């Protein structure tokens, strides 16, 4: 391999995966030199198809959440002297052609950024920007290609985000460090937003509202945004639940539980 060629790896967070999601890992193994799999599963499943020389499974025997999974995979890729790692959620859908578009864009070296990301398509109503690239302030973690030279010290994944707000925190660090996030418009990744759709609004299971509320409060405290903002955002959150969500009482209780646990310093798994 010439010194002018970048080394690309992939990192995939799994949690009780379905067969289709396991097959995605095998598909990525055909594109990347190394695929790190952080297995958060708490149920048994057939792992035999993951026995591939380019697949490295990392597991602590527990569900450690997304923030820790991303941190450990990214640190391991940097330790193994890769230049980039492309991170995936198990339910994201991106084909090989789109992955190659991203890799070729990076290898072209015309744009220097800490993150390169595809354009995310959440549903049929998503307005797709055609052609070129643009600098953005935020992108979801899945599909993100992290330049490992920039990772560490001021830009890291935070274990405290079990799920939710991992991406916002990471991107916030990048922008604060005067670095760039580049969206490649010709590369598309399809991502499900929420668990179900109701009147065009993506609803969430009760436990997600717990993490949304708790992690938002933690994020605001971490970056000195003040308790008043957390109160206003939490009030808006409850109003959205009342207007759009089923199981309203249960989900509102989860918001209050999230805020209460944050104040008690309880992070990690609920």
PDB file of C-alpha atoms in Angstrom:
ATOM      1  CA  UNK A   1       0.000   0.000   0.000  1.00  0.00           C
ATOM      2  CA  UNK A   2       1.464   3.363  -1.023  1.00  0.00           C
ATOM      3  CA  UNK A   3       2.032   6.040   1.572  1.00  0.00           C
ATOM      4  CA  UNK A   4      -0.385   8.289  -0.306  1.00  0.00           C
ATOM      5  CA  UNK A   5      -3.277   5.912   0.251  1.00  0.00           C
ATOM      6  CA  UNK A   6      -5.434   6.342   3.337  1.00  0.00           C
ATOM      7  CA  UNK A   7      -6.308   3.360   5.520  1.00  0.00           C
ATOM      8  CA  UNK A   8     -10.040   3.042   6.202  1.00  0.00           C
ATOM      9  CA  UNK A   9     -11.748   0.994   8.895  1.00  0.00           C
ATOM     10  CA  UNK A  10     -15.377   0.620   9.975  1.00  0.00           C
ATOM     11  CA  UNK A  11     -17.010   0.446  13.385  1.00  0.00           C
ATOM     12  CA  UNK A  12     -20.464  -1.048  13.950  1.00  0.00           C
ATOM     13  CA  UNK A  13     -22.440  -1.062  17.190  1.00  0.00           C
ATOM     14  CA  UNK A  14     -24.660  -4.146  17.528  1.00  0.00           C
ATOM     15  CA  UNK A  15     -27.478  -4.851  19.968  1.00  0.00           C
ATOM     16  CA  UNK A  16     -29.371  -8.140  19.628  1.00  0.00           C
ATOM     17  CA  UNK A  17     -29.037  -7.958  15.830  1.00  0.00           C
ATOM     18  CA  UNK A  18     -31.332  -9.527  13.252  1.00  0.00           C
ATOM     19  CA  UNK A  19     -29.934 -11.647  10.425  1.00  0.00           C
ATOM     20  CA  UNK A  20     -30.131  -8.698   8.000  1.00  0.00           C
ATOM     21  CA  UNK A  21     -28.030  -6.588  10.351  1.00  0.00           C
ATOM     22  CA  UNK A  22     -25.423  -9.323  10.748  1.00  0.00           C
ATOM     23  CA  UNK A  23     -25.266  -9.551   6.955  1.00  0.00           C
ATOM     24  CA  UNK A  24     -24.500  -5.821   6.864  1.00  0.00           C
ATOM     25  CA  UNK A  25     -21.350  -6.482   8.891  1.00  0.00           C
ATOM     26  CA  UNK A  26     -20.271  -9.091   6.348  1.00  0.00           C
ATOM     27  CA  UNK A  27     -21.001  -6.624   3.531  1.00  0.00           C
ATOM     28  CA  UNK A  28     -18.828  -3.941   5.132  1.00  0.00           C
ATOM     29  CA  UNK A  29     -16.030  -6.474   5.592  1.00  0.00           C
ATOM     30  CA  UNK A  30     -15.764  -6.565   1.816  1.00  0.00           C
ATOM     31  CA  UNK A  31     -15.058  -2.822   1.647  1.00  0.00           C
ATOM     32  CA  UNK A  32     -12.893  -2.033   4.665  1.00  0.00           C
ATOM     33  CA  UNK A  33      -9.534  -3.421   5.715  1.00  0.00           C
ATOM     34  CA  UNK A  34     -10.849  -3.857   9.257  1.00  0.00           C
ATOM     35  CA  UNK A  35     -14.364  -3.891  10.731  1.00  0.00           C
ATOM     36  CA  UNK A  36     -14.666  -3.364  14.484  1.00  0.00           C
ATOM     37  CA  UNK A  37     -17.903  -4.696  15.954  1.00  0.00           C
ATOM     38  CA  UNK A  38     -18.860  -3.496  19.417  1.00  0.00           C
ATOM     39  CA  UNK A  39     -21.387  -6.059  20.599  1.00  0.00           C
ATOM     40  CA  UNK A  40     -23.781  -4.684  23.202  1.00  0.00           C
ATOM     41  CA  UNK A  41     -26.075  -7.705  22.908  1.00  0.00           C
ATOM     42  CA  UNK A  42     -27.657  -9.230  25.990  1.00  0.00           C
ATOM     43  CA  UNK A  43     -29.364 -12.059  24.080  1.00  0.00           C
ATOM     44  CA  UNK A  44     -27.690 -15.017  22.386  1.00  0.00           C
ATOM     45  CA  UNK A  45     -27.537 -15.133  18.576  1.00  0.00           C
ATOM     46  CA  UNK A  46     -25.571 -17.006  15.942  1.00  0.00           C
ATOM     47  CA  UNK A  47     -22.197 -15.244  15.624  1.00  0.00           C
ATOM     48  CA  UNK A  48     -20.607 -17.831  13.345  1.00  0.00           C
ATOM     49  CA  UNK A  49     -21.031 -15.732  10.198  1.00  0.00           C
ATOM     50  CA  UNK A  50     -18.920 -12.993  11.828  1.00  0.00           C
ATOM     51  CA  UNK A  51     -15.889 -15.287  11.877  1.00  0.00           C
ATOM     52  CA  UNK A  52     -13.950 -13.259   9.350  1.00  0.00           C
ATOM     53  CA  UNK A  53     -10.299 -12.287   9.471  1.00  0.00           C
ATOM     54  CA  UNK A  54     -11.161  -8.615   8.906  1.00  0.00           C
ATOM     55  CA  UNK A  55     -13.840  -8.529  11.652  1.00  0.00           C
ATOM     56  CA  UNK A  56     -12.813  -7.829  15.240  1.00  0.00           C
ATOM     57  CA  UNK A  57     -15.540  -8.295  17.853  1.00  0.00           C
ATOM     58  CA  UNK A  58     -15.315  -6.214  21.022  1.00  0.00           C
ATOM     59  CA  UNK A  59     -17.608  -7.094  23.922  1.00  0.00           C
ATOM     60  CA  UNK A  60     -17.663  -6.446  27.651  1.00  0.00           C
ATOM     61  CA  UNK A  61     -20.510  -8.923  28.154  1.00  0.00           C
ATOM     62  CA  UNK A  62     -22.970  -6.127  28.861  1.00  0.00           C
ATOM     63  CA  UNK A  63     -24.883  -3.335  27.153  1.00  0.00           C
ATOM     64  CA  UNK A  64     -22.523  -0.369  27.419  1.00  0.00           C
ATOM     65  CA  UNK A  65     -24.431   2.023  25.156  1.00  0.00           C
ATOM     66  CA  UNK A  66     -23.487   3.885  22.003  1.00  0.00           C
ATOM     67  CA  UNK A  67     -21.128   6.525  23.391  1.00  0.00           C
ATOM     68  CA  UNK A  68     -18.730   4.010  24.921  1.00  0.00           C
ATOM     69  CA  UNK A  69     -18.925   1.741  21.861  1.00  0.00           C
ATOM     70  CA  UNK A  70     -17.975   4.587  19.522  1.00  0.00           C
ATOM     71  CA  UNK A  71     -15.158   5.700  21.807  1.00  0.00           C
ATOM     72  CA  UNK A  72     -13.562   2.273  22.141  1.00  0.00           C
ATOM     73  CA  UNK A  73     -13.821   1.418  18.442  1.00  0.00           C
ATOM     74  CA  UNK A  74     -12.409   4.808  17.439  1.00  0.00           C
ATOM     75  CA  UNK A  75      -9.540   4.547  19.917  1.00  0.00           C
ATOM     76  CA  UNK A  76      -8.742   1.027  18.732  1.00  0.00           C
ATOM     77  CA  UNK A  77      -8.729   2.100  15.071  1.00  0.00           C
ATOM     78  CA  UNK A  78      -6.341   4.941  15.882  1.00  0.00           C
ATOM     79  CA  UNK A  79      -4.123   2.561  17.872  1.00  0.00           C
ATOM     80  CA  UNK A  80      -4.081   0.217  14.862  1.00  0.00           C
ATOM     81  CA  UNK A  81      -2.838   3.139  12.752  1.00  0.00           C
ATOM     82  CA  UNK A  82      -5.884   3.620  10.550  1.00  0.00           C
ATOM     83  CA  UNK A  83      -6.427   7.079   9.097  1.00  0.00           C
ATOM     84  CA  UNK A  84     -10.239   6.956   9.219  1.00  0.00           C
ATOM     85  CA  UNK A  85     -13.066   4.997  10.793  1.00  0.00           C
ATOM     86  CA  UNK A  86     -16.607   4.962   9.403  1.00  0.00           C
ATOM     87  CA  UNK A  87     -19.188   4.409  12.134  1.00  0.00           C
ATOM     88  CA  UNK A  88     -22.533   2.651  11.670  1.00  0.00           C
ATOM     89  CA  UNK A  89     -25.690   1.918  13.609  1.00  0.00           C
ATOM     90  CA  UNK A  90     -26.976  -1.565  12.905  1.00  0.00           C
ATOM     91  CA  UNK A  91     -30.260  -0.301  11.430  1.00  0.00           C
ATOM     92  CA  UNK A  92     -28.705   2.185   8.990  1.00  0.00           C
ATOM     93  CA  UNK A  93     -28.860   1.328   5.303  1.00  0.00           C
ATOM     94  CA  UNK A  94     -26.133   2.402   2.897  1.00  0.00           C
ATOM     95  CA  UNK A  95     -24.991   0.456  -0.139  1.00  0.00           C
ATOM     96  CA  UNK A  96     -21.434  -0.219  -1.223  1.00  0.00           C
ATOM     97  CA  UNK A  97     -21.540   2.354  -4.037  1.00  0.00           C
ATOM     98  CA  UNK A  98     -22.341   5.156  -1.579  1.00  0.00           C
ATOM     99  CA  UNK A  99     -19.570   4.047   0.786  1.00  0.00           C
ATOM    100  CA  UNK A 100     -17.094   4.078  -2.095  1.00  0.00           C
ATOM    101  CA  UNK A 101     -18.250   7.584  -3.090  1.00  0.00           C
ATOM    102  CA  UNK A 102     -17.364   8.828   0.384  1.00  0.00           C
ATOM    103  CA  UNK A 103     -13.977   7.093   0.390  1.00  0.00           C
ATOM    104  CA  UNK A 104     -13.112   8.440  -3.075  1.00  0.00           C
ATOM    105  CA  UNK A 105     -14.179  11.958  -2.035  1.00  0.00           C
ATOM    106  CA  UNK A 106     -11.840  11.810   0.969  1.00  0.00           C
ATOM    107  CA  UNK A 107      -8.982  10.356  -1.058  1.00  0.00           C
ATOM    108  CA  UNK A 108      -9.354  13.210  -3.547  1.00  0.00           C
ATOM    109  CA  UNK A 109      -8.040  15.478  -0.720  1.00  0.00           C
ATOM    110  CA  UNK A 110      -9.771  18.625  -1.957  1.00  0.00           C
ATOM    111  CA  UNK A 111     -11.627  19.171   1.330  1.00  0.00           C
ATOM    112  CA  UNK A 112     -10.055  18.911   4.772  1.00  0.00           C
ATOM    113  CA  UNK A 113     -12.525  18.037   7.533  1.00  0.00           C
ATOM    114  CA  UNK A 114     -12.639  16.134  10.815  1.00  0.00           C
ATOM    115  CA  UNK A 115     -15.884  14.423   9.812  1.00  0.00           C
ATOM    116  CA  UNK A 116     -17.125  13.402   6.394  1.00  0.00           C
ATOM    117  CA  UNK A 117     -20.720  12.240   6.259  1.00  0.00           C
ATOM    118  CA  UNK A 118     -23.337  11.148   3.731  1.00  0.00           C
ATOM    119  CA  UNK A 119     -26.619  12.934   3.239  1.00  0.00           C
ATOM    120  CA  UNK A 120     -29.185  11.333   5.542  1.00  0.00           C
ATOM    121  CA  UNK A 121     -32.578  10.312   4.178  1.00  0.00           C
ATOM    122  CA  UNK A 122     -35.052   9.819   7.038  1.00  0.00           C
ATOM    123  CA  UNK A 123     -38.217   9.345   4.998  1.00  0.00           C
ATOM    124  CA  UNK A 124     -39.870  10.051   1.639  1.00  0.00           C
ATOM    125  CA  UNK A 125     -40.371  13.708   2.615  1.00  0.00           C
ATOM    126  CA  UNK A 126     -36.654  14.387   3.029  1.00  0.00           C
ATOM    127  CA  UNK A 127     -35.495  17.111   0.637  1.00  0.00           C
ATOM    128  CA  UNK A 128     -32.421  15.658  -1.032  1.00  0.00           C
ATOM    129  CA  UNK A 129     -29.669  18.066  -2.046  1.00  0.00           C
ATOM    130  CA  UNK A 130     -28.145  16.954  -5.319  1.00  0.00           C
ATOM    131  CA  UNK A 131     -24.465  17.139  -6.140  1.00  0.00           C
ATOM    132  CA  UNK A 132     -21.398  18.626  -4.525  1.00  0.00           C
ATOM    133  CA  UNK A 133     -20.734  18.980  -0.832  1.00  0.00           C
ATOM    134  CA  UNK A 134     -21.494  21.404   1.981  1.00  0.00           C
ATOM    135  CA  UNK A 135     -20.193  22.173   5.444  1.00  0.00           C
ATOM    136  CA  UNK A 136     -22.714  21.495   8.200  1.00  0.00           C
ATOM    137  CA  UNK A 137     -22.792  21.984  11.970  1.00  0.00           C
ATOM    138  CA  UNK A 138     -24.242  18.573  12.810  1.00  0.00           C
ATOM    139  CA  UNK A 139     -24.676  15.059  11.477  1.00  0.00           C
ATOM    140  CA  UNK A 140     -25.811  11.767  12.957  1.00  0.00           C
ATOM    141  CA  UNK A 141     -23.110   9.346  14.090  1.00  0.00           C
ATOM    142  CA  UNK A 142     -24.096   6.582  11.686  1.00  0.00           C
ATOM    143  CA  UNK A 143     -22.326   6.989   8.361  1.00  0.00           C
ATOM    144  CA  UNK A 144     -19.821   9.397   9.887  1.00  0.00           C
ATOM    145  CA  UNK A 145     -16.203   9.026   8.775  1.00  0.00           C
ATOM    146  CA  UNK A 146     -13.884  10.320  11.493  1.00  0.00           C
ATOM    147  CA  UNK A 147     -10.376  11.539  10.686  1.00  0.00           C
ATOM    148  CA  UNK A 148      -8.415   9.820  13.427  1.00  0.00           C
ATOM    149  CA  UNK A 149      -5.588  12.362  13.355  1.00  0.00           C
ATOM    150  CA  UNK A 150      -8.042  14.878  14.865  1.00  0.00           C
ATOM    151  CA  UNK A 151      -9.497  12.465  17.419  1.00  0.00           C
ATOM    152  CA  UNK A 152      -8.379  12.716  21.048  1.00  0.00           C
ATOM    153  CA  UNK A 153      -8.041  15.312  23.818  1.00  0.00           C
ATOM    154  CA  UNK A 154     -10.505  18.036  22.722  1.00  0.00           C
ATOM    155  CA  UNK A 155     -12.562  15.785  20.405  1.00  0.00           C
ATOM    156  CA  UNK A 156     -13.745  12.494  21.915  1.00  0.00           C
ATOM    157  CA  UNK A 157     -16.850  10.369  22.315  1.00  0.00           C
ATOM    158  CA  UNK A 158     -18.410  10.626  25.776  1.00  0.00           C
ATOM    159  CA  UNK A 159     -19.346   7.391  27.615  1.00  0.00           C
ATOM    160  CA  UNK A 160     -22.073   9.222  29.541  1.00  0.00           C
ATOM    161  CA  UNK A 161     -24.346   9.234  26.485  1.00  0.00           C
ATOM    162  CA  UNK A 162     -25.807   5.748  26.631  1.00  0.00           C
ATOM    163  CA  UNK A 163     -28.054   6.519  23.689  1.00  0.00           C
ATOM    164  CA  UNK A 164     -29.171   9.878  22.295  1.00  0.00           C
ATOM    165  CA  UNK A 165     -27.112  13.060  21.853  1.00  0.00           C
ATOM    166  CA  UNK A 166     -23.867  11.179  21.169  1.00  0.00           C
ATOM    167  CA  UNK A 167     -23.762  12.810  17.743  1.00  0.00           C
ATOM    168  CA  UNK A 168     -24.684  16.317  18.892  1.00  0.00           C
ATOM    169  CA  UNK A 169     -22.005  16.306  21.581  1.00  0.00           C
ATOM    170  CA  UNK A 170     -19.318  15.007  19.210  1.00  0.00           C
ATOM    171  CA  UNK A 171     -20.168  17.529  16.494  1.00  0.00           C
ATOM    172  CA  UNK A 172     -20.327  20.347  19.039  1.00  0.00           C
ATOM    173  CA  UNK A 173     -16.739  19.584  20.060  1.00  0.00           C
ATOM    174  CA  UNK A 174     -15.602  19.673  16.417  1.00  0.00           C
ATOM    175  CA  UNK A 175     -17.232  23.029  15.666  1.00  0.00           C
ATOM    176  CA  UNK A 176     -15.929  24.491  18.948  1.00  0.00           C
ATOM    177  CA  UNK A 177     -12.432  23.421  17.917  1.00  0.00           C
ATOM    178  CA  UNK A 178     -12.813  25.363  14.651  1.00  0.00           C
ATOM    179  CA  UNK A 179     -12.768  22.184  12.587  1.00  0.00           C
ATOM    180  CA  UNK A 180     -15.178  21.166   9.844  1.00  0.00           C
ATOM    181  CA  UNK A 181     -17.945  18.672   9.153  1.00  0.00           C
ATOM    182  CA  UNK A 182     -18.331  17.961   5.437  1.00  0.00           C
ATOM    183  CA  UNK A 183     -21.538  16.465   4.025  1.00  0.00           C
ATOM    184  CA  UNK A 184     -21.098  14.665   0.708  1.00  0.00           C
ATOM    185  CA  UNK A 185     -24.413  15.158  -1.062  1.00  0.00           C
ATOM    186  CA  UNK A 186     -23.937  12.429  -3.658  1.00  0.00           C
ATOM    187  CA  UNK A 187     -23.707   9.754  -0.950  1.00  0.00           C
ATOM    188  CA  UNK A 188     -26.995   8.751   0.701  1.00  0.00           C
ATOM    189  CA  UNK A 189     -27.658   6.844   3.914  1.00  0.00           C
ATOM    190  CA  UNK A 190     -31.177   5.746   4.852  1.00  0.00           C
ATOM    191  CA  UNK A 191     -31.998   5.969   8.540  1.00  0.00           C
ATOM    192  CA  UNK A 192     -35.165   5.293  10.502  1.00  0.00           C
ATOM    193  CA  UNK A 193     -36.130   8.184  12.767  1.00  0.00           C
ATOM    194  CA  UNK A 194     -37.951   6.985  15.871  1.00  0.00           C
ATOM    195  CA  UNK A 195     -39.736   3.679  16.339  1.00  0.00           C
ATOM    196  CA  UNK A 196     -43.035   4.440  14.599  1.00  0.00           C
ATOM    197  CA  UNK A 197     -44.542   7.224  12.501  1.00  0.00           C
ATOM    198  CA  UNK A 198     -47.752   8.960  13.509  1.00  0.00           C
ATOM    199  CA  UNK A 199     -49.220  11.763  11.385  1.00  0.00           C
ATOM    200  CA  UNK A 200     -45.761  12.514   9.996  1.00  0.00           C
ATOM    201  CA  UNK A 201     -44.221  12.630  13.499  1.00  0.00           C
ATOM    202  CA  UNK A 202     -41.714   9.972  14.567  1.00  0.00           C
ATOM    203  CA  UNK A 203     -42.680   8.620  17.978  1.00  0.00           C
ATOM    204  CA  UNK A 204     -40.365   6.970  20.487  1.00  0.00           C
ATOM    205  CA  UNK A 205     -40.638   4.216  23.067  1.00  0.00           C
ATOM    206  CA  UNK A 206     -40.886   5.441  26.700  1.00  0.00           C
ATOM    207  CA  UNK A 207     -37.262   4.577  27.518  1.00  0.00           C
ATOM    208  CA  UNK A 208     -36.022   6.861  24.719  1.00  0.00           C
ATOM    209  CA  UNK A 209     -37.735   9.847  26.338  1.00  0.00           C
ATOM    210  CA  UNK A 210     -35.794   9.053  29.526  1.00  0.00           C
ATOM    211  CA  UNK A 211     -32.457   9.273  27.717  1.00  0.00           C
ATOM    212  CA  UNK A 212     -33.490  12.330  25.688  1.00  0.00           C
ATOM    213  CA  UNK A 213     -34.358  14.239  28.877  1.00  0.00           C
ATOM    214  CA  UNK A 214     -31.386  13.069  30.933  1.00  0.00           C
ATOM    215  CA  UNK A 215     -28.749  13.534  28.234  1.00  0.00           C
ATOM    216  CA  UNK A 216     -30.063  16.952  27.255  1.00  0.00           C
ATOM    217  CA  UNK A 217     -29.628  18.110  30.871  1.00  0.00           C
ATOM    218  CA  UNK A 218     -26.119  16.617  30.964  1.00  0.00           C
ATOM    219  CA  UNK A 219     -25.178  18.267  27.650  1.00  0.00           C
ATOM    220  CA  UNK A 220     -26.367  21.681  28.875  1.00  0.00           C
ATOM    221  CA  UNK A 221     -24.403  21.345  32.110  1.00  0.00           C
ATOM    222  CA  UNK A 222     -21.276  20.101  30.298  1.00  0.00           C
ATOM    223  CA  UNK A 223     -21.205  23.143  28.021  1.00  0.00           C
ATOM    224  CA  UNK A 224     -22.397  25.730  30.549  1.00  0.00           C
ATOM    225  CA  UNK A 225     -25.759  26.461  28.974  1.00  0.00           C
ATOM    226  CA  UNK A 226     -27.611  26.816  32.270  1.00  0.00           C
ATOM    227  CA  UNK A 227     -30.522  25.138  34.049  1.00  0.00           C
ATOM    228  CA  UNK A 228     -33.091  27.569  32.655  1.00  0.00           C
ATOM    229  CA  UNK A 229     -32.535  26.246  29.148  1.00  0.00           C
ATOM    230  CA  UNK A 230     -32.964  22.676  30.413  1.00  0.00           C
ATOM    231  CA  UNK A 231     -36.263  23.632  32.078  1.00  0.00           C
ATOM    232  CA  UNK A 232     -37.584  25.303  28.928  1.00  0.00           C
ATOM    233  CA  UNK A 233     -36.526  22.397  26.710  1.00  0.00           C
ATOM    234  CA  UNK A 234     -38.068  19.883  29.107  1.00  0.00           C
ATOM    235  CA  UNK A 235     -41.343  21.817  29.125  1.00  0.00           C
ATOM    236  CA  UNK A 236     -41.357  21.817  25.321  1.00  0.00           C
ATOM    237  CA  UNK A 237     -40.548  18.101  25.341  1.00  0.00           C
ATOM    238  CA  UNK A 238     -43.590  17.391  27.515  1.00  0.00           C
ATOM    239  CA  UNK A 239     -45.800  19.533  25.281  1.00  0.00           C
ATOM    240  CA  UNK A 240     -44.663  17.526  22.234  1.00  0.00           C
ATOM    241  CA  UNK A 241     -45.477  14.270  24.033  1.00  0.00           C
ATOM    242  CA  UNK A 242     -48.959  15.539  24.926  1.00  0.00           C
ATOM    243  CA  UNK A 243     -49.597  16.616  21.343  1.00  0.00           C
ATOM    244  CA  UNK A 244     -48.121  13.711  19.384  1.00  0.00           C
ATOM    245  CA  UNK A 245     -47.311  10.627  21.419  1.00  0.00           C
ATOM    246  CA  UNK A 246     -49.342   7.654  22.660  1.00  0.00           C
ATOM    247  CA  UNK A 247     -48.733   6.463  26.257  1.00  0.00           C
ATOM    248  CA  UNK A 248     -48.506  10.111  27.286  1.00  0.00           C
ATOM    249  CA  UNK A 249     -48.454   9.631  31.076  1.00  0.00           C
ATOM    250  CA  UNK A 250     -45.820   6.911  30.956  1.00  0.00           C
ATOM    251  CA  UNK A 251     -43.570   8.964  28.685  1.00  0.00           C
ATOM    252  CA  UNK A 252     -43.938  12.139  30.748  1.00  0.00           C
ATOM    253  CA  UNK A 253     -42.920  10.130  33.807  1.00  0.00           C
ATOM    254  CA  UNK A 254     -39.837   8.999  31.896  1.00  0.00           C
ATOM    255  CA  UNK A 255     -38.910  12.642  31.243  1.00  0.00           C
ATOM    256  CA  UNK A 256     -39.084  13.424  34.960  1.00  0.00           C
ATOM    257  CA  UNK A 257     -37.185  10.245  35.837  1.00  0.00           C
ATOM    258  CA  UNK A 258     -34.448  11.219  33.377  1.00  0.00           C
ATOM    259  CA  UNK A 259     -34.109  14.666  34.932  1.00  0.00           C
ATOM    260  CA  UNK A 260     -34.140  13.196  38.444  1.00  0.00           C
ATOM    261  CA  UNK A 261     -31.440  10.638  37.647  1.00  0.00           C
ATOM    262  CA  UNK A 262     -29.280  13.320  36.050  1.00  0.00           C
ATOM    263  CA  UNK A 263     -29.484  15.438  39.216  1.00  0.00           C
ATOM    264  CA  UNK A 264     -28.460  12.365  41.259  1.00  0.00           C
ATOM    265  CA  UNK A 265     -25.473  11.839  38.976  1.00  0.00           C
ATOM    266  CA  UNK A 266     -26.825   8.597  37.528  1.00  0.00           C
ATOM    267  CA  UNK A 267     -25.683   8.070  33.943  1.00  0.00           C
ATOM    268  CA  UNK A 268     -25.165   4.912  31.880  1.00  0.00           C
ATOM    269  CA  UNK A 269     -27.915   2.313  31.501  1.00  0.00           C
ATOM    270  CA  UNK A 270     -31.306   3.228  32.989  1.00  0.00           C
TER     271      UNK A 270
END
